[in-house]
């Protein structure tokens, strides 16, 4: 059997930065904790680098618990420094960009597709990364902030123009920052709350995402003056699905926090414009609109009586301050707040048009153009907040509303046809079901409170403050209609012939079955005799495609194929009825949950499915990874928009050869069967999973506010997709990202040559490319150590089945590509994987030792802490939680 190891070459740049940081950490440990501590870490590192597993395991087995905690901290810190070194060297971004030829900016992409195509697509583009609070970020905010400081100092250190004195100061500051990182607590003693998640994420928005958006619009605003193709979305405070901690109060908290952030930004920009526009009326007249704004200023300065632009901008600034007070619930004095962000934009446009008319286009300046573009994109809400809830909750609420209203309707006992009839009738008028004089169950009361909060949000911030209402577990037409009836109770939906909703309705297709049923659901949806404005825009409908649960349900190949097939089928079906679909891709960070480079994922969408609009989730650690600093955020946002433009401009025809679709379908079905045989049909698999991965320990981690499972059971079906993927990555199996591929190909009788013909299909080609990365990150030797933790020797045979499938998958991927070793065609990514293995492999061995102690009955709290630290370190080193 050929060697499946990753090409071991370590290229210069990233390796040098990583090793420098490791050396600096060694100096810090010696300085702060003494020679004995430094010697312990140095000894462990030396044994690890010697690649002697027996010696490493013997060392870890002999550790006291306090020594284990110390080494876990040291190795975890080294994993964080690995990421910093790669990022500073700029190699990780280059590695993730892949071999494609994607322009760096929307402007370059517009040139690539041609002026006519760009002019047709850009004005109607709607591209939005949506930040979610899914529990996949193991690092505390304090640690993330310290890492950012070290990264900035490392970038500064690389400046060749530093003077000797400046270089000395940078090195001293690096030492100090490393000391503070080493002494920072790397774990969370308590589970974080939704309020914590809102604060933590908005800290990144403030530090890098909003500045990046402004920088992007600075470059675009002149070329695409009236277009705002890029906006920001969020689930923070609005995602109630399986999360009792998210309520109406968290929704209002999120919007208040977002409004405060964006209004402060606007105020700073207006103040900067005020300093710029010291233009005297004696030398340049102004428009009547600017003069009206200037005259509205209550206390104009005697020193600026001849500077109407400044007085006008002072009026705008005062109204922004009053708006901030109003939205915070305070008093705003005599100045009138803005009723909407559109009114603020109108005032800025008044200033711009006056400058254009009386001073010239070139005097407007990028700052004003950019401010107008950002204000159009962000309003007073900054991030459009989605609401999400499970369809099961909706149907229980509808049933209770009818029961408490005294209406003779047994909603839960009704069949689907009757439910649709009842709901449609309810939407044909404006009468509410809800009564303020009745008491409802705790669940219904909490949910109605959240909808009331949503109505208040719309009144304060406008309809753009809410993005969509996501319906989890959408399986039927009644699931699509139920939220409308519930939103009607809060005044967010108007019934009757002119019915409309203030919130877009978005069904989420999650499982393989849901995706397969999607075309029939869409046919029924579009055939409803209801006003299109009830669901959003008249000619657009949004559908969310779930990568995570479809993967857990049917495996990687079946998930990706069915998501792509559903997208293509639904889009063609909608177009045939005069409607375009807008897809919301529910991707996670790992390959098993739809992860991989975002721009590459957009370009891999089936032809005809990206019509200038796309939304995609950004979860957990991916937020800081893709948007953690301004240059990275600029690159991530620009490439997403550029990919959307290019995907929208290409022909709708699929270039795949004849018979390709049938072969893909055959592979998908066979892969689905192979995956289900292992995960759901094998009676010993559930026990094996809980014993051979650290899932039990992950469930107890305080990495997010959402429970790890939908119920208290150990069933795979009830476990959320994130801890499912997280646990397999910790054990270095990465099973959700590849299992079923080789077995499915064998079941279907497909050879490597057969599969090679499928690479003409962009979806399949990207699937194989991402799978190869996951196969390279996995390590069956280390995985075997975890499998040995299983107390039942009979169930360990499951691991041998997994190991054999892994070897076959590696051989098949290489045969398809014509490679010799994994990633030998992608040396930058190979370097990244090899560097990660240097620091993660020892942590895996330490984690196995600690898990064995824990499961043998050692309940020392320090032991639990050590395990938590190893989990954080492995996740950081692999850049992979869920």
CSV table of N, CA, C and O in Angstrom, one decimal, residues 741-824:
chain,number,residue,atom,x,y,z
A,741,UNK,N,-17.4,7.4,1.3
A,741,UNK,CA,-17.0,7.7,-0.1
A,741,UNK,C,-16.4,6.4,-0.8
A,741,UNK,O,-16.9,6.0,-1.8
A,742,UNK,N,-15.4,5.8,-0.2
A,742,UNK,CA,-14.8,4.6,-0.8
A,742,UNK,C,-15.8,3.4,-0.7
A,742,UNK,O,-15.9,2.7,-1.7
A,743,UNK,N,-16.4,3.3,0.4
A,743,UNK,CA,-17.4,2.2,0.5
A,743,UNK,C,-18.5,2.3,-0.5
A,743,UNK,O,-19.0,1.4,-1.1
A,744,UNK,N,-19.0,3.6,-0.7
A,744,UNK,CA,-20.1,3.8,-1.6
A,744,UNK,C,-19.6,3.5,-3.1
A,744,UNK,O,-20.4,3.0,-3.9
A,745,UNK,N,-18.4,3.9,-3.4
A,745,UNK,CA,-17.9,3.7,-4.7
A,745,UNK,C,-17.8,2.2,-5.0
A,745,UNK,O,-18.1,1.7,-6.1
A,746,UNK,N,-17.4,1.4,-4.0
A,746,UNK,CA,-17.3,0.0,-4.1
A,746,UNK,C,-18.7,-0.6,-4.3
A,746,UNK,O,-18.9,-1.5,-5.1
A,747,UNK,N,-19.6,-0.2,-3.5
A,747,UNK,CA,-21.0,-0.7,-3.6
A,747,UNK,C,-21.6,-0.4,-5.0
A,747,UNK,O,-22.3,-1.3,-5.5
A,748,UNK,N,-21.2,0.7,-5.5
A,748,UNK,CA,-21.8,1.1,-6.8
A,748,UNK,C,-21.0,0.6,-8.0
A,748,UNK,O,-21.4,0.8,-9.1
A,749,UNK,N,-19.9,-0.1,-7.7
A,749,UNK,CA,-19.1,-0.6,-8.8
A,749,UNK,C,-18.4,0.4,-9.6
A,749,UNK,O,-18.1,0.2,-10.8
A,750,UNK,N,-18.1,1.6,-9.0
A,750,UNK,CA,-17.4,2.7,-9.7
A,750,UNK,C,-15.9,2.6,-9.5
A,750,UNK,O,-15.5,2.6,-8.3
A,751,UNK,N,-15.2,2.7,-10.5
A,751,UNK,CA,-13.7,2.7,-10.4
A,751,UNK,C,-13.2,4.1,-10.3
A,751,UNK,O,-13.9,5.1,-10.4
A,752,UNK,N,-11.9,4.2,-10.0
A,752,UNK,CA,-11.2,5.5,-9.9
A,752,UNK,C,-11.4,6.2,-11.2
A,752,UNK,O,-11.5,7.4,-11.3
A,753,UNK,N,-11.3,5.5,-12.3
A,753,UNK,CA,-11.4,6.1,-13.7
A,753,UNK,C,-12.8,6.7,-13.9
A,753,UNK,O,-13.0,7.8,-14.4
A,754,UNK,N,-13.8,5.9,-13.4
A,754,UNK,CA,-15.2,6.4,-13.5
A,754,UNK,C,-15.3,7.7,-12.7
A,754,UNK,O,-15.9,8.7,-13.2
A,755,UNK,N,-14.8,7.7,-11.5
A,755,UNK,CA,-14.9,8.9,-10.7
A,755,UNK,C,-14.1,10.1,-11.2
A,755,UNK,O,-14.4,11.2,-11.0
A,756,UNK,N,-13.0,9.8,-11.9
A,756,UNK,CA,-12.2,10.8,-12.5
A,756,UNK,C,-13.0,11.6,-13.5
A,756,UNK,O,-12.8,12.9,-13.6
A,757,UNK,N,-13.9,11.0,-14.2
A,757,UNK,CA,-14.7,11.7,-15.2
A,757,UNK,C,-15.7,12.6,-14.5
A,757,UNK,O,-16.1,13.6,-15.1
A,758,UNK,N,-16.0,12.4,-13.3
A,758,UNK,CA,-16.9,13.2,-12.5
A,758,UNK,C,-16.3,14.5,-12.1
A,758,UNK,O,-17.0,15.5,-11.7
A,759,UNK,N,-15.0,14.6,-12.1
A,759,UNK,CA,-14.3,15.9,-11.7
A,759,UNK,C,-14.6,17.0,-12.6
A,759,UNK,O,-14.3,18.2,-12.3
A,760,UNK,N,-15.2,16.8,-13.8
A,760,UNK,CA,-15.6,17.9,-14.6
A,760,UNK,C,-16.8,18.6,-14.0
A,760,UNK,O,-17.0,19.8,-14.3
A,761,UNK,N,-17.5,17.9,-13.1
A,761,UNK,CA,-18.5,18.6,-12.3
A,761,UNK,C,-17.9,19.4,-11.2
A,761,UNK,O,-17.2,18.8,-10.4
A,762,UNK,N,-18.1,20.7,-11.1
A,762,UNK,CA,-17.5,21.6,-10.1
A,762,UNK,C,-17.8,21.2,-8.7
A,762,UNK,O,-17.0,21.2,-7.8
A,763,UNK,N,-19.0,20.7,-8.5
A,763,UNK,CA,-19.4,20.3,-7.1
A,763,UNK,C,-18.6,19.1,-6.7
A,763,UNK,O,-18.1,19.1,-5.6
A,764,UNK,N,-18.5,18.1,-7.5
A,764,UNK,CA,-17.8,16.9,-7.2
A,764,UNK,C,-16.3,17.2,-7.0
A,764,UNK,O,-15.7,16.7,-6.1
A,765,UNK,N,-15.8,18.0,-7.9
A,765,UNK,CA,-14.4,18.3,-7.9
A,765,UNK,C,-14.0,19.0,-6.5
A,765,UNK,O,-13.0,18.7,-5.9
A,766,UNK,N,-14.9,20.0,-6.1
A,766,UNK,CA,-14.6,20.6,-4.8
A,766,UNK,C,-14.8,19.7,-3.7
A,766,UNK,O,-14.1,19.7,-2.7
A,767,UNK,N,-15.8,18.8,-3.8
A,767,UNK,CA,-16.0,17.8,-2.7
A,767,UNK,C,-14.7,16.9,-2.5
A,767,UNK,O,-14.3,16.7,-1.4
A,768,UNK,N,-14.1,16.5,-3.6
A,768,UNK,CA,-12.9,15.6,-3.5
A,768,UNK,C,-11.8,16.4,-2.9
A,768,UNK,O,-11.0,15.9,-2.1
A,769,UNK,N,-11.6,17.7,-3.4
A,769,UNK,CA,-10.5,18.5,-2.9
A,769,UNK,C,-10.6,18.8,-1.4
A,769,UNK,O,-9.6,18.6,-0.7
A,770,UNK,N,-11.8,19.1,-0.9
A,770,UNK,CA,-12.0,19.3,0.5
A,770,UNK,C,-11.8,18.0,1.3
A,770,UNK,O,-11.3,18.0,2.4
A,771,UNK,N,-12.3,16.9,0.7
A,771,UNK,CA,-12.1,15.6,1.4
A,771,UNK,C,-10.6,15.3,1.6
A,771,UNK,O,-10.2,14.7,2.6
A,772,UNK,N,-9.8,15.6,0.6
A,772,UNK,CA,-8.4,15.3,0.7
A,772,UNK,C,-7.7,16.0,1.8
A,772,UNK,O,-6.9,15.5,2.5
A,773,UNK,N,-8.2,17.3,2.1
A,773,UNK,CA,-7.6,18.0,3.2
A,773,UNK,C,-8.0,17.3,4.5
A,773,UNK,O,-7.1,17.1,5.4
A,774,UNK,N,-9.2,16.9,4.6
A,774,UNK,CA,-9.7,16.2,5.9
A,774,UNK,C,-8.9,14.9,6.0
A,774,UNK,O,-8.6,14.5,7.2
A,775,UNK,N,-8.7,14.1,5.0
A,775,UNK,CA,-8.0,12.9,5.1
A,775,UNK,C,-6.6,13.1,5.5
A,775,UNK,O,-6.0,12.4,6.3
A,776,UNK,N,-6.0,14.2,5.0
A,776,UNK,CA,-4.6,14.6,5.4
A,776,UNK,C,-4.5,14.9,6.9
A,776,UNK,O,-3.5,14.7,7.6
A,777,UNK,N,-5.6,15.6,7.4
A,777,UNK,CA,-5.6,16.0,8.8
A,777,UNK,C,-5.8,14.9,9.7
A,777,UNK,O,-5.4,14.9,10.9
A,778,UNK,N,-6.4,13.8,9.3
A,778,UNK,CA,-6.7,12.7,10.1
A,778,UNK,C,-5.4,11.8,10.3
A,778,UNK,O,-4.5,12.0,9.5
A,779,UNK,N,-5.4,11.0,11.3
A,779,UNK,CA,-4.3,10.2,11.7
A,779,UNK,C,-4.8,8.9,12.3
A,779,UNK,O,-5.2,8.9,13.5
A,780,UNK,N,-4.8,7.8,11.6
A,780,UNK,CA,-5.3,6.6,12.1
A,780,UNK,C,-4.5,6.0,13.2
A,780,UNK,O,-5.0,5.2,14.0
A,781,UNK,N,-3.2,6.3,13.2
A,781,UNK,CA,-2.4,5.8,14.3
A,781,UNK,C,-2.8,6.4,15.6
A,781,UNK,O,-3.0,5.7,16.6
A,782,UNK,N,-3.0,7.7,15.6
A,782,UNK,CA,-3.5,8.4,16.8
A,782,UNK,C,-5.0,8.0,17.1
A,782,UNK,O,-5.3,7.8,18.3
A,783,UNK,N,-5.8,7.9,16.1
A,783,UNK,CA,-7.2,7.5,16.3
A,783,UNK,C,-7.2,6.1,17.0
A,783,UNK,O,-8.1,5.8,17.8
A,784,UNK,N,-6.3,5.2,16.7
A,784,UNK,CA,-6.3,3.9,17.3
A,784,UNK,C,-6.1,4.0,18.8
A,784,UNK,O,-6.6,3.2,19.5
A,785,UNK,N,-5.3,5.0,19.2
A,785,UNK,CA,-5.2,5.2,20.7
A,785,UNK,C,-6.5,5.5,21.4
A,785,UNK,O,-6.8,5.0,22.5
A,786,UNK,N,-7.3,6.3,20.7
A,786,UNK,CA,-8.6,6.6,21.2
A,786,UNK,C,-9.5,5.4,21.2
A,786,UNK,O,-10.3,5.1,22.2
A,787,UNK,N,-9.5,4.6,20.1
A,787,UNK,CA,-10.3,3.4,20.0
A,787,UNK,C,-9.9,2.4,21.1
A,787,UNK,O,-10.8,1.7,21.6
A,788,UNK,N,-8.7,2.4,21.6
A,788,UNK,CA,-8.3,1.5,22.6
A,788,UNK,C,-8.9,1.9,24.0
A,788,UNK,O,-8.9,1.1,24.9
A,789,UNK,N,-9.5,3.1,24.1
A,789,UNK,CA,-10.2,3.5,25.3
A,789,UNK,C,-11.5,2.7,25.5
A,789,UNK,O,-12.1,2.7,26.5
A,790,UNK,N,-12.0,2.1,24.4
A,790,UNK,CA,-13.3,1.5,24.4
A,790,UNK,C,-13.2,0.2,25.3
A,790,UNK,O,-12.4,-0.6,25.1
A,791,UNK,N,-14.1,0.1,26.3
A,791,UNK,CA,-14.0,-1.0,27.2
A,791,UNK,C,-14.4,-2.3,26.6
A,791,UNK,O,-14.0,-3.4,27.1
A,792,UNK,N,-15.2,-2.3,25.6
A,792,UNK,CA,-15.7,-3.5,25.0
A,792,UNK,C,-14.8,-3.9,23.8
A,792,UNK,O,-14.9,-3.2,22.7
A,793,UNK,N,-14.0,-4.9,23.9
A,793,UNK,CA,-13.1,-5.3,22.8
A,793,UNK,C,-13.8,-5.6,21.5
A,793,UNK,O,-13.3,-5.3,20.4
A,794,UNK,N,-15.1,-6.1,21.6
A,794,UNK,CA,-15.8,-6.4,20.4
A,794,UNK,C,-16.1,-5.2,19.6
A,794,UNK,O,-16.1,-5.2,18.3
A,795,UNK,N,-16.4,-4.1,20.3
A,795,UNK,CA,-16.8,-2.9,19.5
A,795,UNK,C,-15.6,-2.2,18.9
A,795,UNK,O,-15.8,-1.4,18.0
A,796,UNK,N,-14.4,-2.6,19.3
A,796,UNK,CA,-13.2,-2.1,18.7
A,796,UNK,C,-13.1,-2.5,17.2
A,796,UNK,O,-12.4,-1.9,16.4
A,797,UNK,N,-13.8,-3.5,16.8
A,797,UNK,CA,-13.7,-4.0,15.4
A,797,UNK,C,-14.3,-2.9,14.5
A,797,UNK,O,-14.0,-2.8,13.3
A,798,UNK,N,-15.2,-2.0,15.1
A,798,UNK,CA,-15.7,-0.9,14.4
A,798,UNK,C,-14.6,0.0,13.9
A,798,UNK,O,-14.6,0.5,12.8
A,799,UNK,N,-13.6,0.2,14.7
A,799,UNK,CA,-12.5,1.0,14.3
A,799,UNK,C,-11.7,0.4,13.2
A,799,UNK,O,-11.3,1.2,12.3
A,800,UNK,N,-11.5,-0.9,13.2
A,800,UNK,CA,-10.8,-1.5,12.1
A,800,UNK,C,-11.6,-1.3,10.8
A,800,UNK,O,-10.9,-1.1,9.7
A,801,UNK,N,-12.9,-1.3,10.8
A,801,UNK,CA,-13.7,-1.0,9.6
A,801,UNK,C,-13.4,0.5,9.2
A,801,UNK,O,-13.3,0.8,8.0
A,802,UNK,N,-13.4,1.4,10.2
A,802,UNK,CA,-13.1,2.8,9.9
A,802,UNK,C,-11.7,3.0,9.3
A,802,UNK,O,-11.5,3.7,8.3
A,803,UNK,N,-10.7,2.3,9.9
A,803,UNK,CA,-9.4,2.4,9.4
A,803,UNK,C,-9.2,1.9,7.9
A,803,UNK,O,-8.6,2.5,7.1
A,804,UNK,N,-9.9,0.8,7.7
A,804,UNK,CA,-9.8,0.2,6.3
A,804,UNK,C,-10.5,1.2,5.3
A,804,UNK,O,-9.9,1.4,4.2
A,805,UNK,N,-11.6,1.8,5.7
A,805,UNK,CA,-12.3,2.7,4.8
A,805,UNK,C,-11.4,3.9,4.5
A,805,UNK,O,-11.4,4.5,3.4
A,806,UNK,N,-10.7,4.4,5.6
A,806,UNK,CA,-9.8,5.5,5.5
A,806,UNK,C,-8.7,5.3,4.4
A,806,UNK,O,-8.4,6.1,3.6
A,807,UNK,N,-8.1,4.1,4.5
A,807,UNK,CA,-7.0,3.8,3.6
A,807,UNK,C,-7.5,3.7,2.2
A,807,UNK,O,-6.9,4.2,1.2
A,808,UNK,N,-8.7,3.1,2.0
A,808,UNK,CA,-9.3,3.0,0.7
A,808,UNK,C,-9.7,4.4,0.1
A,808,UNK,O,-9.5,4.7,-1.1
A,809,UNK,N,-10.2,5.3,1.0
A,809,UNK,CA,-10.5,6.7,0.6
A,809,UNK,C,-9.3,7.4,0.1
A,809,UNK,O,-9.3,8.1,-0.9
A,810,UNK,N,-8.2,7.3,0.9
A,810,UNK,CA,-6.9,7.9,0.5
A,810,UNK,C,-6.4,7.4,-0.9
A,810,UNK,O,-6.1,8.2,-1.8
A,811,UNK,N,-6.5,6.1,-1.1
A,811,UNK,CA,-6.0,5.5,-2.4
A,811,UNK,C,-6.9,6.0,-3.5
A,811,UNK,O,-6.4,6.3,-4.6
A,812,UNK,N,-8.2,6.1,-3.3
A,812,UNK,CA,-9.2,6.5,-4.3
A,812,UNK,C,-9.0,8.0,-4.7
A,812,UNK,O,-9.0,8.3,-5.9
A,813,UNK,N,-8.8,8.8,-3.7
A,813,UNK,CA,-8.6,10.3,-3.9
A,813,UNK,C,-7.3,10.5,-4.8
A,813,UNK,O,-7.3,11.2,-5.7
A,814,UNK,N,-6.3,9.8,-4.4
A,814,UNK,CA,-5.0,9.9,-5.1
A,814,UNK,C,-5.1,9.4,-6.5
A,814,UNK,O,-4.5,9.9,-7.5
A,815,UNK,N,-5.8,8.3,-6.7
A,815,UNK,CA,-6.0,7.7,-8.0
A,815,UNK,C,-6.8,8.6,-8.9
A,815,UNK,O,-6.5,8.8,-10.1
A,816,UNK,N,-7.8,9.3,-8.4
A,816,UNK,CA,-8.6,10.2,-9.1
A,816,UNK,C,-7.8,11.4,-9.6
A,816,UNK,O,-7.9,11.8,-10.7
A,817,UNK,N,-6.9,11.9,-8.7
A,817,UNK,CA,-6.1,13.1,-9.0
A,817,UNK,C,-4.8,12.7,-9.7
A,817,UNK,O,-4.2,13.6,-10.3
A,818,UNK,N,-4.4,11.5,-9.5
A,818,UNK,CA,-3.1,11.1,-10.1
A,818,UNK,C,-1.9,11.6,-9.2
A,818,UNK,O,-0.8,11.9,-9.7
A,819,UNK,N,-2.1,11.6,-7.9
A,819,UNK,CA,-1.1,12.1,-7.0
A,819,UNK,C,-0.4,10.9,-6.3
A,819,UNK,O,-0.8,9.7,-6.5
A,820,UNK,N,0.7,11.2,-5.6
A,820,UNK,CA,1.5,10.2,-4.9
A,820,UNK,C,1.2,10.2,-3.4
A,820,UNK,O,1.1,9.2,-2.8
A,821,UNK,N,1.2,11.4,-2.9
A,821,UNK,CA,0.9,11.6,-1.5
A,821,UNK,C,-0.2,12.7,-1.3
A,821,UNK,O,-0.3,13.5,-2.2
A,822,UNK,N,-0.9,12.7,-0.2
A,822,UNK,CA,-2.0,13.6,0.0
A,822,UNK,C,-1.4,15.0,-0.1
A,822,UNK,O,-0.4,15.4,0.6
A,823,UNK,N,-2.1,15.9,-0.8
A,823,UNK,CA,-1.8,17.3,-0.9
A,823,UNK,C,-0.5,17.6,-1.6
A,823,UNK,O,0.0,18.7,-1.5
A,824,UNK,N,0.1,16.6,-2.3
A,824,UNK,CA,1.3,16.9,-3.0
A,824,UNK,C,1.1,17.9,-4.2
A,824,UNK,O,2.1,18.4,-4.8
